[in-house]
Short mmCIF file of C-alpha atoms in Angstrom, two decimals:
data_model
loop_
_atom_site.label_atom_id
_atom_site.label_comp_id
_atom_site.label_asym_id
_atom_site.label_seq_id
_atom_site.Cartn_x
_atom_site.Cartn_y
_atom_site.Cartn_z
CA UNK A 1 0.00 0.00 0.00
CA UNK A 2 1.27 3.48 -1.13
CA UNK A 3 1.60 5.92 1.73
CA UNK A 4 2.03 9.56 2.22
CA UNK A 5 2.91 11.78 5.21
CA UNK A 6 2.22 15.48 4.89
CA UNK A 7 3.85 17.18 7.98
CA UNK A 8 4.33 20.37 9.26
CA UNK A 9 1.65 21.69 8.53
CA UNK A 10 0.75 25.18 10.37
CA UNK A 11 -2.89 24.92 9.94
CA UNK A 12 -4.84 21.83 8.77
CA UNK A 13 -8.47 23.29 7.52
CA UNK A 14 -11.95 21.71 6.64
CA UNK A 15 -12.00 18.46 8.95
CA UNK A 16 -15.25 16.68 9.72
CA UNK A 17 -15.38 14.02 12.24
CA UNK A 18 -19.12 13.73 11.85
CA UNK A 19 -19.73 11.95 7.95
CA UNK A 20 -21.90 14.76 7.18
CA UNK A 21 -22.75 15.44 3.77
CA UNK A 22 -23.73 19.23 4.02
CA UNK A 23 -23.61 22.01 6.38
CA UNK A 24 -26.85 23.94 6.89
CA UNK A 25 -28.17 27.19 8.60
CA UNK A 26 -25.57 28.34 11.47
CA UNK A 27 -23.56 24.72 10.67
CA UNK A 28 -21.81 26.76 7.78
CA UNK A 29 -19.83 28.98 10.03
CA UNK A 30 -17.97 25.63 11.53
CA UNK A 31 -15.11 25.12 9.71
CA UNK A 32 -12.80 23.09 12.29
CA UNK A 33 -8.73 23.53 12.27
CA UNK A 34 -6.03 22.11 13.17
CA UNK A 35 -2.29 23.71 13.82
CA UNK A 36 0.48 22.00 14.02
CA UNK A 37 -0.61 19.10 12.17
CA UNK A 38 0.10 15.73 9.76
CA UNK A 39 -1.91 14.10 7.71
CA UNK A 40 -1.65 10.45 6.69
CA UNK A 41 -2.67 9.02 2.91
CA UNK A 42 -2.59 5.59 1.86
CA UNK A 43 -3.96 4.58 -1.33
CA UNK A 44 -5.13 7.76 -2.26
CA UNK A 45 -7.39 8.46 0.91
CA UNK A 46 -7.07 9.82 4.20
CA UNK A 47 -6.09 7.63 6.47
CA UNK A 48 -5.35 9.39 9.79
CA UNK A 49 -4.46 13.43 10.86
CA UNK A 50 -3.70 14.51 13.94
CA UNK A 51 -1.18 16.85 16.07
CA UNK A 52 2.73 16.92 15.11
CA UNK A 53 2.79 15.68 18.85
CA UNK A 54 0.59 12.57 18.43
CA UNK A 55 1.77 11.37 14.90
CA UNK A 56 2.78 7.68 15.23
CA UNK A 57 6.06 5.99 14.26
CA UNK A 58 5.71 5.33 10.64
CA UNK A 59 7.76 2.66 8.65
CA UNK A 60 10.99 3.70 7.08
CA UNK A 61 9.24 3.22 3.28
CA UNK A 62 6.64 6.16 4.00
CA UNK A 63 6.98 8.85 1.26
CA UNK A 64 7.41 12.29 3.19
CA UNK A 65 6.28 15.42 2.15
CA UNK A 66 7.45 18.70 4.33
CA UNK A 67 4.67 21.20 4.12
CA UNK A 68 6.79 23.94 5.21
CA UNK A 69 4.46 25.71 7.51
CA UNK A 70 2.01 26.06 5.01
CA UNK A 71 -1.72 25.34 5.32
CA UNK A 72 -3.99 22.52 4.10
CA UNK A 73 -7.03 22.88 2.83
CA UNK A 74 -9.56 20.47 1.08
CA UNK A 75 -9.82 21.12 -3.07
CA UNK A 76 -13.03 23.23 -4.04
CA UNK A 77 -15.77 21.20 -5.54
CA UNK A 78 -17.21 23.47 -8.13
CA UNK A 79 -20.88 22.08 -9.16
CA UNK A 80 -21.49 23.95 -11.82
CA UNK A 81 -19.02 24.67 -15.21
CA UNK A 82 -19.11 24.97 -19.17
CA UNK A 83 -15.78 24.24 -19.49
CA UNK A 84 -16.61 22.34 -22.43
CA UNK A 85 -17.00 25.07 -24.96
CA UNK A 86 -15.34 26.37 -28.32
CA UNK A 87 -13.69 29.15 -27.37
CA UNK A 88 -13.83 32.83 -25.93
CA UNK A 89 -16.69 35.64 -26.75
CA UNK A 90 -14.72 38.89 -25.86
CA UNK A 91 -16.54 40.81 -28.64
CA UNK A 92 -20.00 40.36 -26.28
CA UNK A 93 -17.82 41.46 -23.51
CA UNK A 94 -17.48 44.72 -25.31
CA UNK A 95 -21.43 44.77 -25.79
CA UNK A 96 -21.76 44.28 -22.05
CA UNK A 97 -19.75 47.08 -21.95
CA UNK A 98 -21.84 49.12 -23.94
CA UNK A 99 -24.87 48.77 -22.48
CA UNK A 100 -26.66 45.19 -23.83
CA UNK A 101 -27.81 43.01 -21.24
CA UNK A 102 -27.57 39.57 -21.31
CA UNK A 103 -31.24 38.90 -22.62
CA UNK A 104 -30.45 41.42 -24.95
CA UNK A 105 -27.83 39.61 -26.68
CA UNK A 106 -29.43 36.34 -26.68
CA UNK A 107 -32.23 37.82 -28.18
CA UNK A 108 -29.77 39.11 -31.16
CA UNK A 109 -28.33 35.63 -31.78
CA UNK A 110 -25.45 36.39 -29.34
CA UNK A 111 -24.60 34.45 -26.69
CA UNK A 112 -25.21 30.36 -26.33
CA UNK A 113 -26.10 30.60 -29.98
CA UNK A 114 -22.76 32.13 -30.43
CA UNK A 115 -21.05 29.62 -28.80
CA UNK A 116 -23.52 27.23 -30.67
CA UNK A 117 -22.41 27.77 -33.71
CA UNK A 118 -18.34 27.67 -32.70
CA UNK A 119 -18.57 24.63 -31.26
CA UNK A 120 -20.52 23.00 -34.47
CA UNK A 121 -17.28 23.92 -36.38
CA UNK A 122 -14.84 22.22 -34.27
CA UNK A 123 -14.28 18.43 -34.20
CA UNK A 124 -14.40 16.35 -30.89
CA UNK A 125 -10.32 16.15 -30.55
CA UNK A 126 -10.00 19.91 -30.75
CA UNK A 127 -12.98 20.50 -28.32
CA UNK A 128 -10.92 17.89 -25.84
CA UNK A 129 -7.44 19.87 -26.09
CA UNK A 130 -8.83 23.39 -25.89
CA UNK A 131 -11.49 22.20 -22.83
CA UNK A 132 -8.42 19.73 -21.21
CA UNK A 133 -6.35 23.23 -20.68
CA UNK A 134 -9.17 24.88 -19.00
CA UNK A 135 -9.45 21.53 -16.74
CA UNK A 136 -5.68 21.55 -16.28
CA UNK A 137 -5.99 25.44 -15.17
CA UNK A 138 -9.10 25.35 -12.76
CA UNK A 139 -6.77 21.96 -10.96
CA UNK A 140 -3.85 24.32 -10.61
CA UNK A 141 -6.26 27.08 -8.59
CA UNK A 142 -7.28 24.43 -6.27
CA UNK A 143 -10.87 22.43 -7.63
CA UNK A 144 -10.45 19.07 -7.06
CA UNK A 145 -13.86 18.27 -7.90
CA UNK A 146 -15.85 19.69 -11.17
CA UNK A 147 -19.42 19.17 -12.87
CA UNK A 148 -18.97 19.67 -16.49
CA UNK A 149 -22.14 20.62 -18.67
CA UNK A 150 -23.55 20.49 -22.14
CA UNK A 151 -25.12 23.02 -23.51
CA UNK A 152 -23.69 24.77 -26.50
CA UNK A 153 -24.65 21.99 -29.03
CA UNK A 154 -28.17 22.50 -29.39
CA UNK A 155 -28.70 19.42 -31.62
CA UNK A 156 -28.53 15.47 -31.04
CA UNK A 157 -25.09 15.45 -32.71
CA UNK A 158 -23.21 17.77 -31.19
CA UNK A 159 -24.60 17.86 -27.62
CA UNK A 160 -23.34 13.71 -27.88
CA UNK A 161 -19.71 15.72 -28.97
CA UNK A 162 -19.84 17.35 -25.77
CA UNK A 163 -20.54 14.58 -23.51
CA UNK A 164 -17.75 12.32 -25.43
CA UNK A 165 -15.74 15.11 -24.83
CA UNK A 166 -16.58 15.48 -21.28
CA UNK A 167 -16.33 11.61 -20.73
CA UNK A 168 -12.40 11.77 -21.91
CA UNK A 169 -11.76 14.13 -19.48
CA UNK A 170 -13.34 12.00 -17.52
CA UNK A 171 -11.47 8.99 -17.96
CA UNK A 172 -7.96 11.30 -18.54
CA UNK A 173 -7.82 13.83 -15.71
CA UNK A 174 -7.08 13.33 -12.16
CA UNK A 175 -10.17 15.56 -11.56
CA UNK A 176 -13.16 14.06 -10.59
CA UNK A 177 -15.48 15.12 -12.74
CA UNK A 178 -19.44 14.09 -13.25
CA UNK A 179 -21.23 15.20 -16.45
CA UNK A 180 -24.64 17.26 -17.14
CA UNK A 181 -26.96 16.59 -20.27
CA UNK A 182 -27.97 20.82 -20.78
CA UNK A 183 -30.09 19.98 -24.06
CA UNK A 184 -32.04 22.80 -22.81
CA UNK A 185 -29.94 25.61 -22.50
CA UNK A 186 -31.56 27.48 -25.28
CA UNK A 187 -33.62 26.46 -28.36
CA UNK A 188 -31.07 25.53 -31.40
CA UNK A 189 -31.14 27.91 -34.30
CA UNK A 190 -33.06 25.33 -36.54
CA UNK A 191 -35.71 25.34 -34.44
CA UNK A 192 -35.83 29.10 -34.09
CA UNK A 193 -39.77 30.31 -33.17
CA UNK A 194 -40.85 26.39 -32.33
CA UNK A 195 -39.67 25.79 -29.25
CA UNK A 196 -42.31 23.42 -28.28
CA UNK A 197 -40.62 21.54 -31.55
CA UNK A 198 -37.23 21.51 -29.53
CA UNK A 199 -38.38 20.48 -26.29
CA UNK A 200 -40.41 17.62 -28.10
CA UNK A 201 -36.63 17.10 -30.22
CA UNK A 202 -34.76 16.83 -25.95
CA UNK A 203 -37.50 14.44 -24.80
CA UNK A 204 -37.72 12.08 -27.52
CA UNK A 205 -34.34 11.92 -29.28
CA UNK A 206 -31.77 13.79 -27.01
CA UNK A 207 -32.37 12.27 -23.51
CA UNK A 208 -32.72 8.45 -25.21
CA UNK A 209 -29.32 9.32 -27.16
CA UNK A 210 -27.31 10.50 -24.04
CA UNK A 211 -29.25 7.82 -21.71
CA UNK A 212 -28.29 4.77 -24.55
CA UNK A 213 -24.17 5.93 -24.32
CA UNK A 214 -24.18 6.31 -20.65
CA UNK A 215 -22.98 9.84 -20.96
CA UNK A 216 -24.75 12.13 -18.10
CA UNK A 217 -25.25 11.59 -14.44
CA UNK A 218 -27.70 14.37 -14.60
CA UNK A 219 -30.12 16.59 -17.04
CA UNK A 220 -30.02 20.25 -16.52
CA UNK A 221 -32.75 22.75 -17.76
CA UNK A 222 -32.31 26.65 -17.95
CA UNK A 223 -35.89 27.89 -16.32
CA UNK A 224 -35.94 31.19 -16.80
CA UNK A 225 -37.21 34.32 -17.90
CA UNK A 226 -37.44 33.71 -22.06
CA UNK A 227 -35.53 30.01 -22.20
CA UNK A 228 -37.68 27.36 -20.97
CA UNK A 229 -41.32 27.52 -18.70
CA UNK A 230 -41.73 25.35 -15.91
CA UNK A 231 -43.50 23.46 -17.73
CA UNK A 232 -41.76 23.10 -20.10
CA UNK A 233 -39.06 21.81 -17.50
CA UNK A 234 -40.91 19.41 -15.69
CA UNK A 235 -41.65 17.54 -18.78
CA UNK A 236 -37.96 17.19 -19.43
CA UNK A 237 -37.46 16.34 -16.42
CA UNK A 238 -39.72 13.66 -15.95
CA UNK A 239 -38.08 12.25 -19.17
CA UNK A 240 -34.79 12.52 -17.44
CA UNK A 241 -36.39 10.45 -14.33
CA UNK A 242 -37.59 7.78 -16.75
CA UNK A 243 -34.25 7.17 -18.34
CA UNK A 244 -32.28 7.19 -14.54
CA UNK A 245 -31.04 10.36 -14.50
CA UNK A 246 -31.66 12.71 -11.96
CA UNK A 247 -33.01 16.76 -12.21
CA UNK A 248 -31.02 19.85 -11.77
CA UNK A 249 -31.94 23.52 -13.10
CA UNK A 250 -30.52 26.88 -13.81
CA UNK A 251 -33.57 29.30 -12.35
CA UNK A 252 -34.03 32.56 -11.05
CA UNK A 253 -30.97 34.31 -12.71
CA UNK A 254 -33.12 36.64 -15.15
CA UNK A 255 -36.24 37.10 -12.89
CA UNK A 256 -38.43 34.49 -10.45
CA UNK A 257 -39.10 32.46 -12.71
CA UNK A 258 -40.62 29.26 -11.09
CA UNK A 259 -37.35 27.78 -11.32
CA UNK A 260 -37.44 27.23 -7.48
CA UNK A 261 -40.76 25.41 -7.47
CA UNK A 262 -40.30 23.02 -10.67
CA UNK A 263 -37.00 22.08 -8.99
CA UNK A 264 -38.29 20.72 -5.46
CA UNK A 265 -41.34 19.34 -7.68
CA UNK A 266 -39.49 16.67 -9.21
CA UNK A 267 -36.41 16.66 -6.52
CA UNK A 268 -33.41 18.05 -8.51
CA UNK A 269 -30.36 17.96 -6.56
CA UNK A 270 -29.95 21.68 -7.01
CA UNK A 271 -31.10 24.51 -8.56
CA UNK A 272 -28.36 27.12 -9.68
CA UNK A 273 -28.05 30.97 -10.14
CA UNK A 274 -30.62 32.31 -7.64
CA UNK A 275 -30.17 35.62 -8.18
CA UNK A 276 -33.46 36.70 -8.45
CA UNK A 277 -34.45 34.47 -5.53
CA UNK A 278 -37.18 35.63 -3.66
CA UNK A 279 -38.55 35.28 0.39
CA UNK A 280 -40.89 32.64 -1.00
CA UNK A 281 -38.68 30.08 -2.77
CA UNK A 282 -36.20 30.44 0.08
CA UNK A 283 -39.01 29.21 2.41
CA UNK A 284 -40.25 26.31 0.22
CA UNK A 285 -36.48 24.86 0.00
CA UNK A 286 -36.47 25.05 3.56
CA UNK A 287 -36.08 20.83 4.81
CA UNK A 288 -35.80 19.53 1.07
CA UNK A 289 -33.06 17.79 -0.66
CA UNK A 290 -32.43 20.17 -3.05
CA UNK A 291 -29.76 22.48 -3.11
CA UNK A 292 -29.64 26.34 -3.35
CA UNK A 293 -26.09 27.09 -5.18
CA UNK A 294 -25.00 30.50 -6.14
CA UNK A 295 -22.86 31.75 -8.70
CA UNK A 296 -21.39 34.87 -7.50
CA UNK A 297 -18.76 34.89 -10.82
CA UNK A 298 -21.75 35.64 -12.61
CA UNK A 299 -23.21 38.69 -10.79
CA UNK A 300 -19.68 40.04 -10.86
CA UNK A 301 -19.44 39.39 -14.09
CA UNK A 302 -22.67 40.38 -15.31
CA UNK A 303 -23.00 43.15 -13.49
CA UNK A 304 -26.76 41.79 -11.65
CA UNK A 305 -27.45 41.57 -8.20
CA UNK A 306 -25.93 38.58 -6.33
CA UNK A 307 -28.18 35.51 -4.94
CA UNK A 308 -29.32 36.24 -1.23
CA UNK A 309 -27.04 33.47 0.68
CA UNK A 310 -27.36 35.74 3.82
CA UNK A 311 -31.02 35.01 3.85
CA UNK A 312 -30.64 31.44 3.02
CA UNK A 313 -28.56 30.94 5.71
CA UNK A 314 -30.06 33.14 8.06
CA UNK A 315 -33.57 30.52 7.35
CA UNK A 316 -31.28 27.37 7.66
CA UNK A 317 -30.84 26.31 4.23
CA UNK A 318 -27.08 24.89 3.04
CA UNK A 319 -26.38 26.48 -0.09
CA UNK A 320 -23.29 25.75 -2.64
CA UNK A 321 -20.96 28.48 -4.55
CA UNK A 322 -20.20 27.49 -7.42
CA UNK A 323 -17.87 29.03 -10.32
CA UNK A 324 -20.04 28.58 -13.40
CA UNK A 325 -16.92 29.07 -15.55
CA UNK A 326 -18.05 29.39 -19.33
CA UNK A 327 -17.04 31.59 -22.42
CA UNK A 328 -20.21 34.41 -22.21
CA UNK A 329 -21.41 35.11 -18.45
CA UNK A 330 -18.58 34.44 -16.33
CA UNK A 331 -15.08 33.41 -18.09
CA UNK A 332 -13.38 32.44 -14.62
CA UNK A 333 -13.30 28.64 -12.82
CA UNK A 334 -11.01 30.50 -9.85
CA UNK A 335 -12.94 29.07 -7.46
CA UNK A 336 -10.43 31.03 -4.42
CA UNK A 337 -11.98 34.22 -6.38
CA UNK A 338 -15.36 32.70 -5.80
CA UNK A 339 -14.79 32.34 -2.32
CA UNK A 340 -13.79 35.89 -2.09
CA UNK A 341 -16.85 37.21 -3.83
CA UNK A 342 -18.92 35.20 -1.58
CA UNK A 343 -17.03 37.21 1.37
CA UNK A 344 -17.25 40.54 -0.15
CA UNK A 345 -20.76 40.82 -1.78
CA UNK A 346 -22.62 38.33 0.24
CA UNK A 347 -21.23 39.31 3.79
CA UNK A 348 -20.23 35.57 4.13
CA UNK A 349 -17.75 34.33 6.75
CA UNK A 350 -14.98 33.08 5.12
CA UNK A 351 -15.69 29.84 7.44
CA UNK A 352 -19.04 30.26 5.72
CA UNK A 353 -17.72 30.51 1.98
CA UNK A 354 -14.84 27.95 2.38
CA UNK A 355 -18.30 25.35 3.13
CA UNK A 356 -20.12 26.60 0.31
CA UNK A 357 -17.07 26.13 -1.91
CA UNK A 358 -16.29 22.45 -0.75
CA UNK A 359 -18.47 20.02 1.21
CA UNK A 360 -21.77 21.89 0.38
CA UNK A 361 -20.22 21.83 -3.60
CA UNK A 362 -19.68 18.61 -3.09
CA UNK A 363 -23.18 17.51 -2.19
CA UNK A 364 -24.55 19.64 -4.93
CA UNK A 365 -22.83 17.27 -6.99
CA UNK A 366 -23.80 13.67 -4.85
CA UNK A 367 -20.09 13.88 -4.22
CA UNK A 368 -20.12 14.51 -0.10
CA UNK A 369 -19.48 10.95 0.86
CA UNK A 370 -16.04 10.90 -0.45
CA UNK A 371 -14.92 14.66 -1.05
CA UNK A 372 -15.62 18.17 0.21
CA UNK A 373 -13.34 17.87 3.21
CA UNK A 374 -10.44 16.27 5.77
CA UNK A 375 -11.86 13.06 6.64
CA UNK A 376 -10.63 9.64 7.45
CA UNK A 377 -11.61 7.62 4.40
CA UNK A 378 -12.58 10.49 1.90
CA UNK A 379 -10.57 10.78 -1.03
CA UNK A 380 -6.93 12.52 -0.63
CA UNK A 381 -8.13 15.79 -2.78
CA UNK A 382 -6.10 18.84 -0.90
CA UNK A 383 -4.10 21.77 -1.60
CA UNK A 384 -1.09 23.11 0.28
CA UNK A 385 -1.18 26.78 0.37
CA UNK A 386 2.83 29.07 1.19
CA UNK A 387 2.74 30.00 5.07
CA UNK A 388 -0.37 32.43 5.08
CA UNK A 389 -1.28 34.29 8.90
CA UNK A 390 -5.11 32.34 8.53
CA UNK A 391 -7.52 30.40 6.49
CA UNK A 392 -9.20 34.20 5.98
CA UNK A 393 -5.56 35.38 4.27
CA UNK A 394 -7.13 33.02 1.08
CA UNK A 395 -10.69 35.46 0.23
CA UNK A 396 -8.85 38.50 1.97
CA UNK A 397 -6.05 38.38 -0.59
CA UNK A 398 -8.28 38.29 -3.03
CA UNK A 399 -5.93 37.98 -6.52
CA UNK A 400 -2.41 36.69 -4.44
CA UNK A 401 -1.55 33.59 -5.63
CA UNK A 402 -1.64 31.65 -2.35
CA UNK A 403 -1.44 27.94 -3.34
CA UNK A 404 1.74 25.96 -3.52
CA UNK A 405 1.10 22.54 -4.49
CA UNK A 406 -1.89 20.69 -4.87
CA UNK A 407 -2.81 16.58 -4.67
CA UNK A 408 -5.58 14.97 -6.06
CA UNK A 409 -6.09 11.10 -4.66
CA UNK A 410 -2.86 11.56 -2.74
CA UNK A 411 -0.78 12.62 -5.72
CA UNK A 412 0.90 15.76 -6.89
CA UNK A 413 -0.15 17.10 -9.52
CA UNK A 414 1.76 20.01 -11.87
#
């Protein structure tokens, strides 16, 4: 059996010594340390931490790695990326710029159509080299854990690209990555002014086709304000049910859209955006399954308000952050910049945001059993940060680049 000793470690961050798999309500600000620490790996999971002062004697064979004073922190499990896309859209950056709003370059053509239409053009080895360098970049910034969707295909063929694509990352990156059928992400070009047509075209051809490869471990819908109704939702997700794959929805970005309701109505595991959450979906979550996760990247980016985690907390409810890294709304996957949004324009704790970004990320993505923090048996996903004063150096210093090495299932990775 391969073993690893981490020691000296000045602060050892994110343990659990309870198996939980998410932190709710006034939970969220408990984010236990430890100084003057080791931690133990074998076989690519945890196998022990304690003090410097109570680490055992170890056999002579043990690999050991000197952390150096630095700190250790679990990897960020970001639920909710497009890293699988054709390429850039900095000329809609300079329409944001200018005044458009998001709907308003949609409704031009702009947009996922935009990206659409790249991604149509590109063959499934270039879509896996340009996407593998985003994976390799978002590793070396600390996520250890990623949900990759679909989205910019917008037909059978070449939403099927981007789920082979996504399943070679898959099977080639030390990442742990699950994959998201996002048909319905906006209504393909052919079937512009029929969207009825297109929903029929996900339900009957689309979810079969991903279901019959294997290629999603969930179906994602984008509810909202002129994309797709509730209705329209529920019927894709029911479809989505009947092939084994289970619910999760973009909603209440654009306006309250129903997004909230449709989403505990059929039990998605989470239901993403939120910034146009209101008092009354934040009570209905309240003792469900389903998980509230923000996207603060995108209000930043955007320029929109930012989804009311205070308030979800404040009622009890466990919500995720999430990066939502993709070419149009939000071209970022730093998921330490995440945490530091969360800190700065949702008054989070950085206790508070460090959860959101890891255990709660991970349960957003049915991951919480074996990632999202320091505990004996989870997988050995970590990063080892240069001697910082305290966990709240990492969203305080917002841009500094604090990480020094990072290990995903006990390994270094570079």
């Amino acid at each position: 059996m391969a073993t690893t000793l981490i020691y000296n470690i000045a602060t050892l961050g994110g343990i659990d010594r309870k198996g939980r798999l998410r932190l709710q309500g006034k939970e969220m600000a408990q984010f236990e340390t430890l100084d003057n620490a080791y931690l133990l790996i074998k076989d690519g999971r945890i196998a022990d931490f304690g003090s410097m002062e109570s680490l055992p004697q170890l056999a002579a064979d043990v690999k050991r790695i000197d952390a150096e004073g630095g700190t250790v922190m679990p990897s960020f499990c970001d639920s909710h990326t497009h890293i699988v896309n054709a390429g850039s859209r900095e000329n809609e950056f300079v329409d944001k710029i200018n005044g458009l709003s998001y709907a308003e370059i949609a409704k031009r053509g702009g947009g996922i159509l935009n990206s659409a239409d790249k991604l149509h053009e590109m063959s499934e080895d270039e879509l896996f080299e340009q996407s593998m360098k985003r994976v390799h970049e978002v590793m070396l910034k600390g996520t250890g854990c990623v949900e990759i969707k679909s989205g910019y295909g917008l037909n059978t063929e070449d939403e099927l690209k981007m789920l082979r694509v996504i399943r070679r990352i898959k099977q080639t990156s030390p990442l742990k990555v699950v994959s998201n059928f996002l048909g319905a992400h906006a209504v393909g070009r052919a079937y512009a002014g029929q969207q009825s047509a297109y929903v029929d075209l996900v339900v009957n051809e689309m979810i079969p086709a991903v279901a019959a490869e294997g290629l999603a471990d969930f179906v994602d819908v984008f509810c909202d304000e002129g994309f797709f109704t509730p209705e329209e939702t529920g019927r894709i997700l029911q479809a989505a049910a009947r092939h084994g794959m289970r619910g999760k929805i973009h909603g209440q970005e654009l306006a309250p859209s129903g997004g909230v309701e449709v989403a505990l109505k059929h039990n998605a595991l989470s239901v993403d955006h939120l910034e146009s959450m209101t008092d009354e979906d934040i009570a209905m979550m309240i003792g469900t399954e389903t998980s509230p996760t923000a996207l603060p990247g995108t209000s930043f980016f955007l320029n929109i308000p930012f989804a009311p985690m205070r308030k979800m907390i404040s009622a009890g409810l466990g919500p995720a952050i999430a990066s939502d890294y993709n070419p149009g709304s939000t071209p970022s996957g730093d998921m330490k910049f995440v945490v530091s949004l969360a800190c700065i324009k949702m008054r989070l704790l950085p206790e508070e945001a460090f959860n959101a970004a890891t255990i709660n990320g991970a349960y957003a993505m049915g991951l919480s059993a074996d990632y999202g923090s320091i505990a004996i048996g989870k997988v050995a996903n970590f990063y080892i940060t240069h001697p910082i004063p305290s966990i709240a150096f990492i969203p305080y210093a917002y841009t500094t680049p604090v990480i020094r090495e990072v290990y995903l299932n006990g390994e270094r990775q570079n």
